[in-house]
Short mmCIF file of C-alpha atoms in Angstrom, two decimals:
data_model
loop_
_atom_site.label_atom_id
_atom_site.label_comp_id
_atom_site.label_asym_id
_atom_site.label_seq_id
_atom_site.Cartn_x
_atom_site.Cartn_y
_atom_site.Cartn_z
CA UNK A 1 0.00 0.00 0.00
CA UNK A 2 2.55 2.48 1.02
CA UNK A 3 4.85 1.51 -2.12
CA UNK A 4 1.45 2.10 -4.33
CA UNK A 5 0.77 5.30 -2.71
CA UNK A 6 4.31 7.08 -3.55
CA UNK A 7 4.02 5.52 -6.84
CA UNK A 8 0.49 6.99 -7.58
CA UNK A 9 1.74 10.14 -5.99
CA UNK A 10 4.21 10.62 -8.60
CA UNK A 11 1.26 10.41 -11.19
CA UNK A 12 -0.11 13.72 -10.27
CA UNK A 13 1.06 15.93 -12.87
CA UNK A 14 3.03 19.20 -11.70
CA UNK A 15 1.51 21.69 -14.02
CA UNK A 16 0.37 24.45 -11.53
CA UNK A 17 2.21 27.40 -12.25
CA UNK A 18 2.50 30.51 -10.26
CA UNK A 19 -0.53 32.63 -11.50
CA UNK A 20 -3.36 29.82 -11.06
CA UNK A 21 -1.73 29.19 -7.70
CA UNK A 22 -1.53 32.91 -6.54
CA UNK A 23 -4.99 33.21 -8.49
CA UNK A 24 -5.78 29.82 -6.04
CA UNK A 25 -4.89 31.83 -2.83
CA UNK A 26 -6.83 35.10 -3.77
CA UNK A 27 -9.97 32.92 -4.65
CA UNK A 28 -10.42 31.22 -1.61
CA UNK A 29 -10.07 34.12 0.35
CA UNK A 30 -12.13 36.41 -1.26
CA UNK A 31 -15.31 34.78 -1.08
CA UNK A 32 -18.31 36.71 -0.31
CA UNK A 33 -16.73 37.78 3.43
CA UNK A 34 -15.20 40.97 1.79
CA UNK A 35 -19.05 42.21 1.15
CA UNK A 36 -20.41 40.75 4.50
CA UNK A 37 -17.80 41.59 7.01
CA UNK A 38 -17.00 45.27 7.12
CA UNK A 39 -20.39 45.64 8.99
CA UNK A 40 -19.04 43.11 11.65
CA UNK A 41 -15.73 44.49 12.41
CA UNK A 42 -17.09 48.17 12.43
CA UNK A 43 -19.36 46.82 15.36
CA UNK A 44 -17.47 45.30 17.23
CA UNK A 45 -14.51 47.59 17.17
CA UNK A 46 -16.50 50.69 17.91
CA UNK A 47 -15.76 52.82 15.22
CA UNK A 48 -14.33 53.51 11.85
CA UNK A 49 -10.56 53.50 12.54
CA UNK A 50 -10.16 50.67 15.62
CA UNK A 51 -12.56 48.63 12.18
CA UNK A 52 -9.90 49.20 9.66
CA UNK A 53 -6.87 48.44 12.07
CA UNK A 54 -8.26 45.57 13.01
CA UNK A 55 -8.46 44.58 9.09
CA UNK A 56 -4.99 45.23 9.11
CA UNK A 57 -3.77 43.23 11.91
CA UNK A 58 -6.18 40.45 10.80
CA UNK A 59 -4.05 40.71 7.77
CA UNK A 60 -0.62 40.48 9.03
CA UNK A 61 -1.44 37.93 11.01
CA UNK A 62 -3.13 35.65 8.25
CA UNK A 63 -0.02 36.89 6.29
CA UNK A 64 2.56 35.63 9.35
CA UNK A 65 0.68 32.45 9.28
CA UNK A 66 1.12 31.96 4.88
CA UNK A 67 4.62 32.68 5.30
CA UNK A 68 5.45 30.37 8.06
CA UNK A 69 3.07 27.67 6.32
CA UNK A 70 5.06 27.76 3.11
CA UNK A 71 8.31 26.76 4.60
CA UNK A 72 6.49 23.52 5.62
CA UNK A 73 5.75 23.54 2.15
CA UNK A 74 8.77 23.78 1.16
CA UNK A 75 10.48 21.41 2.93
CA UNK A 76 7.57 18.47 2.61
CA UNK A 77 6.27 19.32 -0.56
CA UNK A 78 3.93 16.73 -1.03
CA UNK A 79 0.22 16.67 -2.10
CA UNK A 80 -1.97 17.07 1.33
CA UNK A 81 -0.23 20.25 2.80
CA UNK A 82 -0.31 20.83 6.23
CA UNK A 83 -1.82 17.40 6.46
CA UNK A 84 1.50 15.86 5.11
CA UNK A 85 3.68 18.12 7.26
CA UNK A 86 1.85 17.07 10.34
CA UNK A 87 2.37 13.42 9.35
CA UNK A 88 6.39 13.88 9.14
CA UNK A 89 7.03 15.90 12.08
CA UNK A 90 4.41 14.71 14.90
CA UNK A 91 3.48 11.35 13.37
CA UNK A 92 0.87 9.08 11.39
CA UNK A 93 -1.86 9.99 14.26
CA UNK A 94 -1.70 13.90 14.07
CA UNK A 95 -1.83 13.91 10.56
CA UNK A 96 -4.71 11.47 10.83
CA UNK A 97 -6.67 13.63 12.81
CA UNK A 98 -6.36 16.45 11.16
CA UNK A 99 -6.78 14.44 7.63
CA UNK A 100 -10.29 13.62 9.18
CA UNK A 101 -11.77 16.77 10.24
CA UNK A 102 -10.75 18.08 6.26
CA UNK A 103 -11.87 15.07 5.13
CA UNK A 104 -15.43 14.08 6.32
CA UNK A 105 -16.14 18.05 7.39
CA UNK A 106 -13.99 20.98 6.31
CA UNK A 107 -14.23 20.48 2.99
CA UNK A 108 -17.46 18.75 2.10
CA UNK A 109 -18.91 21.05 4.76
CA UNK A 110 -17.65 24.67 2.95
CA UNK A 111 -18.29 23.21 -0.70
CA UNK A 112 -22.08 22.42 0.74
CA UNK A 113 -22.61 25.74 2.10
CA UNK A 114 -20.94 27.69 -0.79
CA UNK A 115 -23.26 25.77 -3.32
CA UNK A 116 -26.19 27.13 -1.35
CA UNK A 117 -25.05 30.15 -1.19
CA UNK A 118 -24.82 30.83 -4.58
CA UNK A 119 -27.79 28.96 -5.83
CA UNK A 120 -29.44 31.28 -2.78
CA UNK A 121 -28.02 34.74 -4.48
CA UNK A 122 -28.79 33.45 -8.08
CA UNK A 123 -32.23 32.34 -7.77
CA UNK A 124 -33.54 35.58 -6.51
CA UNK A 125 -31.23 37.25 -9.35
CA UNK A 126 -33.44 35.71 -12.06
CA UNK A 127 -36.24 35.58 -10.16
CA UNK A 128 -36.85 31.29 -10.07
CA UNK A 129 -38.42 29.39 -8.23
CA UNK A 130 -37.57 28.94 -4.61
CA UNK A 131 -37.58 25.13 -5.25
CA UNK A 132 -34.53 24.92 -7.45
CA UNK A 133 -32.01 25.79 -4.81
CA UNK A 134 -30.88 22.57 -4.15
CA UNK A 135 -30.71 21.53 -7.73
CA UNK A 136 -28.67 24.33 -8.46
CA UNK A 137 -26.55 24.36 -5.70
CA UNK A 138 -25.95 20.35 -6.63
CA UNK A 139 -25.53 20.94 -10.24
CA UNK A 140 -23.19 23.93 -9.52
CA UNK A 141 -20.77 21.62 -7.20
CA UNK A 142 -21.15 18.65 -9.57
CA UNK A 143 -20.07 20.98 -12.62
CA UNK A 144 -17.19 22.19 -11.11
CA UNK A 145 -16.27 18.53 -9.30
CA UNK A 146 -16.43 17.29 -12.95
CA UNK A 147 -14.22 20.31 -14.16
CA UNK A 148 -11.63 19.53 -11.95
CA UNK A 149 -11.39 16.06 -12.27
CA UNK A 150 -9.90 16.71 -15.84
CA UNK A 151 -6.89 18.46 -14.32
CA UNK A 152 -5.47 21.37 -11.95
CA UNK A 153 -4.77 22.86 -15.43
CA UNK A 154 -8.37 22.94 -15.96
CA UNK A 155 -9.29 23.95 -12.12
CA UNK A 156 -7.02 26.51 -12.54
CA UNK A 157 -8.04 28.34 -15.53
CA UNK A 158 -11.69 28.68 -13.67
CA UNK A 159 -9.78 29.89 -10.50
CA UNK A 160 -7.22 32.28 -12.92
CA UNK A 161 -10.56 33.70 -14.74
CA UNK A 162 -13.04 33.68 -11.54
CA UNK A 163 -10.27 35.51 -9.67
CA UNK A 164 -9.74 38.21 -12.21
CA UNK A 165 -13.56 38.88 -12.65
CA UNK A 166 -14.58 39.55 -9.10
CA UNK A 167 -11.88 41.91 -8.28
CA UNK A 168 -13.20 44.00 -11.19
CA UNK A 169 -16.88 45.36 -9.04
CA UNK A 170 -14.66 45.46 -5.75
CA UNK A 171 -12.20 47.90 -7.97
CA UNK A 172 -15.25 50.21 -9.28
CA UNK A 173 -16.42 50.06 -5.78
CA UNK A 174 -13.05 51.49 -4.56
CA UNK A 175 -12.41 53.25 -7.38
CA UNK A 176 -16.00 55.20 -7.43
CA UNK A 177 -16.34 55.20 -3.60
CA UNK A 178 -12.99 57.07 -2.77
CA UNK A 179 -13.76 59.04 -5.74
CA UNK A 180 -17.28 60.37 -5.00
CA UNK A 181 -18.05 59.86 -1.65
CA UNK A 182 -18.57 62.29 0.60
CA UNK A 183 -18.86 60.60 4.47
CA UNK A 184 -15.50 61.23 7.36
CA UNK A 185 -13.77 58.01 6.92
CA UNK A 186 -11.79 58.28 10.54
CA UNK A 187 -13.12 58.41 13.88
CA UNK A 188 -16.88 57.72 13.18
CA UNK A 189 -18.63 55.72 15.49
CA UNK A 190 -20.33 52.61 14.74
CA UNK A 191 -23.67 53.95 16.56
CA UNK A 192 -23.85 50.81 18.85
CA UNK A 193 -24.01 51.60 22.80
CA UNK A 194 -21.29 49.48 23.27
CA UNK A 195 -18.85 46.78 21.23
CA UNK A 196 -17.14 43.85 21.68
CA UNK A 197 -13.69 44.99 21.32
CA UNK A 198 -10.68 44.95 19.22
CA UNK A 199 -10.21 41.34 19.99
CA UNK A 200 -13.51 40.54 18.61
CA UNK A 201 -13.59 42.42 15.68
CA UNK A 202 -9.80 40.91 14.59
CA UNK A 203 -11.39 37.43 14.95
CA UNK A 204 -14.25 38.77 12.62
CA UNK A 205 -11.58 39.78 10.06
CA UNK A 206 -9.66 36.33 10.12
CA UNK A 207 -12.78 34.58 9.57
CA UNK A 208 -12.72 36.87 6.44
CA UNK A 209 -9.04 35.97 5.70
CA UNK A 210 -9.62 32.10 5.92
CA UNK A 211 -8.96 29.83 2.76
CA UNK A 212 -5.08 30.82 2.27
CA UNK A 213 -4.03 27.64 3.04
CA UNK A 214 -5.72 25.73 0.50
CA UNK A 215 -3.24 26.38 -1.94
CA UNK A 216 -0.06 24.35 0.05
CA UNK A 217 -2.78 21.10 -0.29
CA UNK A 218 -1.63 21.06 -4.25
CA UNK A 219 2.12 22.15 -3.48
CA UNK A 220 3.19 18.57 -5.10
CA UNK A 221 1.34 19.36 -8.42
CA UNK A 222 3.37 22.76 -8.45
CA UNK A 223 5.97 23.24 -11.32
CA UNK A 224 8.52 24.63 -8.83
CA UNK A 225 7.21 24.14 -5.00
CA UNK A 226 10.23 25.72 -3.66
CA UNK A 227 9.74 28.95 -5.61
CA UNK A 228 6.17 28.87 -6.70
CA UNK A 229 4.26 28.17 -2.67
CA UNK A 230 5.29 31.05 -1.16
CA UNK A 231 5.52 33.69 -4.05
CA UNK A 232 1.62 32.31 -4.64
CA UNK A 233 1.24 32.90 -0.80
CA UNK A 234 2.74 36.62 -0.47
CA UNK A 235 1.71 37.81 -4.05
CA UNK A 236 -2.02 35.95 -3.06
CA UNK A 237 -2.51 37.38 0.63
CA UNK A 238 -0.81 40.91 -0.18
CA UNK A 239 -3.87 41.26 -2.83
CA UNK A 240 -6.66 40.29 -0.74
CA UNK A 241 -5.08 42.53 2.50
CA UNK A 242 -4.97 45.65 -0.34
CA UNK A 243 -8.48 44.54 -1.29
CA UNK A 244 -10.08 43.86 2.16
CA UNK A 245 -9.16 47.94 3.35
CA UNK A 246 -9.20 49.28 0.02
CA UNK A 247 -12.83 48.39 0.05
CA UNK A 248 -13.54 49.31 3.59
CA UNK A 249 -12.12 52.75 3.08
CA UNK A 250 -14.20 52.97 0.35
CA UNK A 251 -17.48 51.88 1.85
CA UNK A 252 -16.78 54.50 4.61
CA UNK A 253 -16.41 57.64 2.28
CA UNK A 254 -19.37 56.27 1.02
CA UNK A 255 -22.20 55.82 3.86
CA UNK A 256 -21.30 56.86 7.31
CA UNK A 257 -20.21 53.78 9.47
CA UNK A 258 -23.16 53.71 11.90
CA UNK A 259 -24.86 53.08 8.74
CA UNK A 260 -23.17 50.39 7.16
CA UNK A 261 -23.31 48.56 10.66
CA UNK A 262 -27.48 48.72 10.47
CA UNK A 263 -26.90 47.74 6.40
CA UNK A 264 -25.13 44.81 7.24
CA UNK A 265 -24.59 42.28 4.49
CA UNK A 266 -26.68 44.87 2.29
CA UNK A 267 -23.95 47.71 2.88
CA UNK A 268 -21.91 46.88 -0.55
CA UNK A 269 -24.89 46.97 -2.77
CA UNK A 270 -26.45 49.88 -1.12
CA UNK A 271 -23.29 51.93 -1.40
CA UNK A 272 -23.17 50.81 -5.23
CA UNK A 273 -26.80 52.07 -6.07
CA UNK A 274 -25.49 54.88 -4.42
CA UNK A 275 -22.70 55.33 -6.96
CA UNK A 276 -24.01 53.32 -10.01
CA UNK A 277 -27.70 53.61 -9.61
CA UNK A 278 -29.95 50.37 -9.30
CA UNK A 279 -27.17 48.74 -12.36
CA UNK A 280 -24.49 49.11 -9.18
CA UNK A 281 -27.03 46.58 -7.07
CA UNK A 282 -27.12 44.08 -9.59
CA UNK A 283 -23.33 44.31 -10.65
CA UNK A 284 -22.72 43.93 -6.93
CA UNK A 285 -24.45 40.71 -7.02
CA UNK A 286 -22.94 39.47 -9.68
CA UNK A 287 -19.46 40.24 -8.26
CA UNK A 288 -20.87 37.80 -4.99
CA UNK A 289 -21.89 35.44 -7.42
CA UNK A 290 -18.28 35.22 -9.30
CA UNK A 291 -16.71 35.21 -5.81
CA UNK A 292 -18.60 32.40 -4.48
CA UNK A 293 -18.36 30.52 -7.50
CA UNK A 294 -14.45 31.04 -7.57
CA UNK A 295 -14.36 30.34 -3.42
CA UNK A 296 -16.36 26.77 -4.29
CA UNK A 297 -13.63 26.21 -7.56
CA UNK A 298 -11.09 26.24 -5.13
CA UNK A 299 -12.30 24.26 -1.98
CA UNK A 300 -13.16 21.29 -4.55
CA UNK A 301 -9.34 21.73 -6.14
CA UNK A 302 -7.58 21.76 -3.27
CA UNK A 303 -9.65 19.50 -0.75
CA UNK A 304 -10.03 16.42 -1.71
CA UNK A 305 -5.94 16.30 -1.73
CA UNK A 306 -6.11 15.74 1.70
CA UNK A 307 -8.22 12.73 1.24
CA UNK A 308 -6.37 11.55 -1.63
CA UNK A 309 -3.16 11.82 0.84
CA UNK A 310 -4.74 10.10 3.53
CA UNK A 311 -5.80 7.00 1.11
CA UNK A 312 -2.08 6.59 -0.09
CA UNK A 313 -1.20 6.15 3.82
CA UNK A 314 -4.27 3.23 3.68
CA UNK A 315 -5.83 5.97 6.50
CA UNK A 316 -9.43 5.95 5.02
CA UNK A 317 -11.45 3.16 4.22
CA UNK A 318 -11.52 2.23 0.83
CA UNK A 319 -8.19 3.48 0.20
CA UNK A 320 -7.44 1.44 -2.73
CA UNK A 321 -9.81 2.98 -4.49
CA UNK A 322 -9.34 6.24 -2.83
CA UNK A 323 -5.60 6.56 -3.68
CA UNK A 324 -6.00 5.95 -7.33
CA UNK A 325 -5.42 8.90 -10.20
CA UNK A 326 -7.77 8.97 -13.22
CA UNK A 327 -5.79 8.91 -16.42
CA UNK A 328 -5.64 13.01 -16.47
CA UNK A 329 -3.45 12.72 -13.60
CA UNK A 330 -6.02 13.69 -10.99
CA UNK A 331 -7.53 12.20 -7.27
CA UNK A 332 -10.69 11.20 -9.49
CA UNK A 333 -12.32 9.11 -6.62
CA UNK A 334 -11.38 11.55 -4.01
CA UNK A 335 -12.98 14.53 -5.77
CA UNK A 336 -16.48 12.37 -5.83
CA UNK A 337 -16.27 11.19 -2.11
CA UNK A 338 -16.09 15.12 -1.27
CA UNK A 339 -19.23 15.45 -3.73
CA UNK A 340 -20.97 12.69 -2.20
CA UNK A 341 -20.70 14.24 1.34
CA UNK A 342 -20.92 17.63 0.31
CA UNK A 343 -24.63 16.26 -1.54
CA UNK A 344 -25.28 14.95 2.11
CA UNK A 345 -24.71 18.15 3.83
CA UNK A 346 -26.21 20.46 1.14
CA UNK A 347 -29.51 17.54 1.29
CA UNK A 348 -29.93 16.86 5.44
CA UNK A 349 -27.05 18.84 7.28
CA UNK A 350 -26.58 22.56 8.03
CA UNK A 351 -22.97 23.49 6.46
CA UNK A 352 -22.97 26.56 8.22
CA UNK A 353 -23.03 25.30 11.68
CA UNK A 354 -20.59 22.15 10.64
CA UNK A 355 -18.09 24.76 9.09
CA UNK A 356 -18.10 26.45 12.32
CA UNK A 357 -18.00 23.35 14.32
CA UNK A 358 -14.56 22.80 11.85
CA UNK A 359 -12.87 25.84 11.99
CA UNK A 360 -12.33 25.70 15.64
CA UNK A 361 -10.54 22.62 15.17
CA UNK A 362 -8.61 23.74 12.00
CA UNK A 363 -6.99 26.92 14.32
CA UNK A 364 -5.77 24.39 16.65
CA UNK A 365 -3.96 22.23 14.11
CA UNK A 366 -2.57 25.29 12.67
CA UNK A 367 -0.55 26.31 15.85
CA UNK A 368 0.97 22.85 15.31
CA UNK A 369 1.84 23.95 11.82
CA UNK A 370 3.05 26.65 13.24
CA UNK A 371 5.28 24.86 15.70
CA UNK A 372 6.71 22.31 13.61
CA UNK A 373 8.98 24.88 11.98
CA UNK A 374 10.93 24.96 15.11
CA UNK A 375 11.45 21.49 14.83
CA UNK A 376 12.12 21.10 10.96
CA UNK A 377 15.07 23.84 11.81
CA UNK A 378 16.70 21.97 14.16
CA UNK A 379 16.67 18.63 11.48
CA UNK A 380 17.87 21.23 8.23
CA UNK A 381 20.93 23.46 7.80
CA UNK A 382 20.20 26.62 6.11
CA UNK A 383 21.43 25.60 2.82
CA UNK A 384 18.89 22.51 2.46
CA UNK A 385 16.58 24.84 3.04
CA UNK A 386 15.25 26.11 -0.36
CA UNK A 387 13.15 28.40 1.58
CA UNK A 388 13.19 30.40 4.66
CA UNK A 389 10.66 32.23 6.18
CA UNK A 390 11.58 35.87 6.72
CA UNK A 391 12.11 37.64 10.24
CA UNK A 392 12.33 34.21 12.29
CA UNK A 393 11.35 33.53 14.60
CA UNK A 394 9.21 36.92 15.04
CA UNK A 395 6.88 36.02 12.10
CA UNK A 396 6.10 31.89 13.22
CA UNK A 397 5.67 33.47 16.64
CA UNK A 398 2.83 36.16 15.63
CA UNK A 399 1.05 33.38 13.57
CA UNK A 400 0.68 31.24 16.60
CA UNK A 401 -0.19 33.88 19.19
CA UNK A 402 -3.01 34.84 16.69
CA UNK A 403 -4.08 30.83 16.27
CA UNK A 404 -4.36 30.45 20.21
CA UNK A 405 -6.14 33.77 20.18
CA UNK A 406 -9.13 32.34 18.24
CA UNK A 407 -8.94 28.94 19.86
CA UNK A 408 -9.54 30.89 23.03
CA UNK A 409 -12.09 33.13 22.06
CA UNK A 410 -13.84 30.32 20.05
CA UNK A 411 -14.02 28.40 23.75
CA UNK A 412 -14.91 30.99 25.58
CA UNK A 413 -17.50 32.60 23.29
CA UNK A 414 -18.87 29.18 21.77
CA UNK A 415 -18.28 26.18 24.10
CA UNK A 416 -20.33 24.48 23.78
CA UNK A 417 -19.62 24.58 19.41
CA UNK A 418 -15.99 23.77 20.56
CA UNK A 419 -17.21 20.53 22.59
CA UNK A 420 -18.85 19.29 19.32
CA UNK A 421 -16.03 20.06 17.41
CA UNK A 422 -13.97 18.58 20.09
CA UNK A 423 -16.04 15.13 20.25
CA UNK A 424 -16.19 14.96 15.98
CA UNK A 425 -12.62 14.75 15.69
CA UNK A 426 -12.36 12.54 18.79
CA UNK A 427 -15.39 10.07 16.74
CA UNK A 428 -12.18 9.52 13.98
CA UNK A 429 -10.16 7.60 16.66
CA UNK A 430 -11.63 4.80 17.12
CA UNK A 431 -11.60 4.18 12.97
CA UNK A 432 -7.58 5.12 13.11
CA UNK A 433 -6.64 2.40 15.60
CA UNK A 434 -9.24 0.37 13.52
CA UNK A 435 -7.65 0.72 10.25
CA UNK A 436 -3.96 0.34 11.96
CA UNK A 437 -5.21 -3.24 12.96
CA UNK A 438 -6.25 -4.40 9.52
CA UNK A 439 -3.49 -3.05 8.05
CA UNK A 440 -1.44 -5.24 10.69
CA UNK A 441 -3.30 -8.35 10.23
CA UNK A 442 -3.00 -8.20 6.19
CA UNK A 443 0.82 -7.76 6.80
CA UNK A 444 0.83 -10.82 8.98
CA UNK A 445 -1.16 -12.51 6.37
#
């Protein structure tokens, strides 16, 4: 099994080149967060300048985090990313359980809610019938599942084009906003009585930042790993930070900020009929649309890596089948296991609580991410490295501090959502020491 799984590994083909990567970082970002959010962080900071600081230091610290992440990368560039790193440095069982939570939640869990989303905002947009929300939100995730599974060439081009496209309403937002609005940017209060806090509105803004590391799950499909992950990763999360306050600051010179806290999610649009008429509402929409539809291209690339990783290590049941590569060089049967749950969640689940559920869990496996590059330096001299992450160990340290800062604030705002998430990954242990034991017995045999 593990001889079949390197050899399979070395089928993917490495044809992911730097823009479709940095395109791949940019798209799962920049979902529909960058319209939703600035609402969020405005209330619970207090006002207009603690909201766009807090974007900022959201930013940096999503940006530590990238940077630290692609000397992992780097240094164990294989397919499954942070899964695979985990694997090398703490072991078979780490990697396990953070292959799970990806596997049977994170990603089936985001592509599910993502396809609702956008059937939700496209329905309305051509006024249809309520009904065919779930048939469009399974057709769109079985299009694009079927897309991909003819090559990250393929996967990439949608990501390349999607990318490009929804950046072009944020830019006429920014462009028009700073342009012809009117409203005090600084120093305007958010209207609310009271807020949360800084802390609470930099959590907001990570939630916004969350996706970057879908692009190390494909690092071993990469033309150049060593050069391409973290050029993709800076180039990628230096865009989105320019585009996250670029579009705040616009949105405030726009509507006051007291107002775009009672707009909410409706903020964006309303400040584009404001400077477009009722055309700026509609191209608003269809700027969520493209971003959600470029968010789900991406979650469906990258994910089911992780699964596909997890099969070659006989980790998964069915992992003969699971492990294998379709003739174009891509995780075939891994792709439509992650459409098979995703159908599931989409059908009987709610992907918006189970993505939550995740996400704590996620945070905690990325402070041992983050750790692990301690111990990789003490196993590799400088020049093995082909990659170093810059300002060390200042930048690995502000990744983690911000990774136990929403682990915290997860467990002390949500318990009892981190007890869930807590006893879903501990439900995978039982099928790890199960596996282990079969795979013992047919080695005996």
């Amino acid at each position: 099994m593990q001889q079949q799984g390197r050899n399979d590994e070395r089928n993917l083909r490495r044809d992911l080149g730097l823009i479709p990567a940095t395109a791949l970082v940019v798209g799962m970002v920049i979902g529909s967060g960058i319209f939703m959010k600035p609402g969020k962080v405005i209330l619970a900071a207090g006002d207009s300048t603690l909201a766009l600081a807090a974007w900022v230091i959201g930013g940096l610290i999503t940006l530590a985090a990238g940077l630290t992440i692609a000397e992992l990368g780097v240094q164990i560039p294989k397919t499954g990313g942070l899964y695979a790193c985990l694997d090398e440095v703490y072991g078979k069982f780490w990697g396990y359980l953070f292959g799970w939570v990806q596997t049977v939640i994170y990603g089936p869990a985001l592509v599910g809610a993502l396809g609702l989303y956008f059937s939700s905002l496209l329905i309305p947009f051509f006024s249809s019938s309520e009904e065919l929300k779930l048939p469009l939100a399974i057709g769109t995730i079985l299009f694009l599942s079927a897309v991909n599974s003819l090559g990250t060439r393929y996967g990439g081009m949608i990501q390349s084009a999607a990318t490009v496209a929804k950046l072009v309403p944020i830019a006429l937002i920014v462009v028009f906003g700073l342009w012809k609005g009117n409203a005090q940017i600084l120093s305007m209060p958010s209207g609310a009585s009271d807020s949360a806090g800084m802390g609470a509105a930099v959590l907001a803004t990570l939630w916004a930042y969350d996706g970057w590391i879908g692009v190390g799950f494909v690092a071993g499909e990469m033309k150049n790993p060593a050069q391409m992950l973290p050029r993709a990763i800076i180039i990628g999360l230096g865009t989105v930070m320019v585009a996250y306050l670029a579009i705040n600051l616009a949105l405030l010179h726009v509507l006051p900020a007291a107002e775009i806290v009672t707009q909410g999610k409706l903020a964006a649009g309303s400040a584009a009929t404001w400077l477009f008429g009722d055309v700026g509402g509609k191209l608003i929409n269809i700027g969520i649309l493209i971003s959600i539809f470029g968010a789900l291209n991406g979650y469906i690339l990258t994910c089911p890596r992780v699964s596909y990783a997890m099969a070659l290590r006989g980790q998964l049941p069915a992992s003969s089948l699971l492990s294998q590569t379709s003739r174009f060089g891509t995780p075939l049967n891994a792709i439509g296991m992650q459409f098979l749950l995703a159908v599931l969640f989409v059908t009987v689940g709610d992907p918006d609580r189970l993505t939550d559920l995740a996400m704590f869990i996620i945070w905690g496996f990325y402070i041992l991410g983050f750790a692990a590059i301690f111990i990789l330096r003490r196993k590799t001299s400088p020049e093995k490295r082909p990659y170093s992450v810059p300002a060390f160990p200042l930048v690995p340290v502000i990744a983690i501090v911000g990774s136990v800062y929403i682990v915290i604030s997860t467990v002390m705002n949500n318990p009892t959502d981190a007890i869930v998430a807590l006893g879903i990954t501990a439900a995978g242990i039982p099928l790890y020491w199960l596996l282990n034991h079969m795979g013992k017995q047919q080695s005996k045999a």
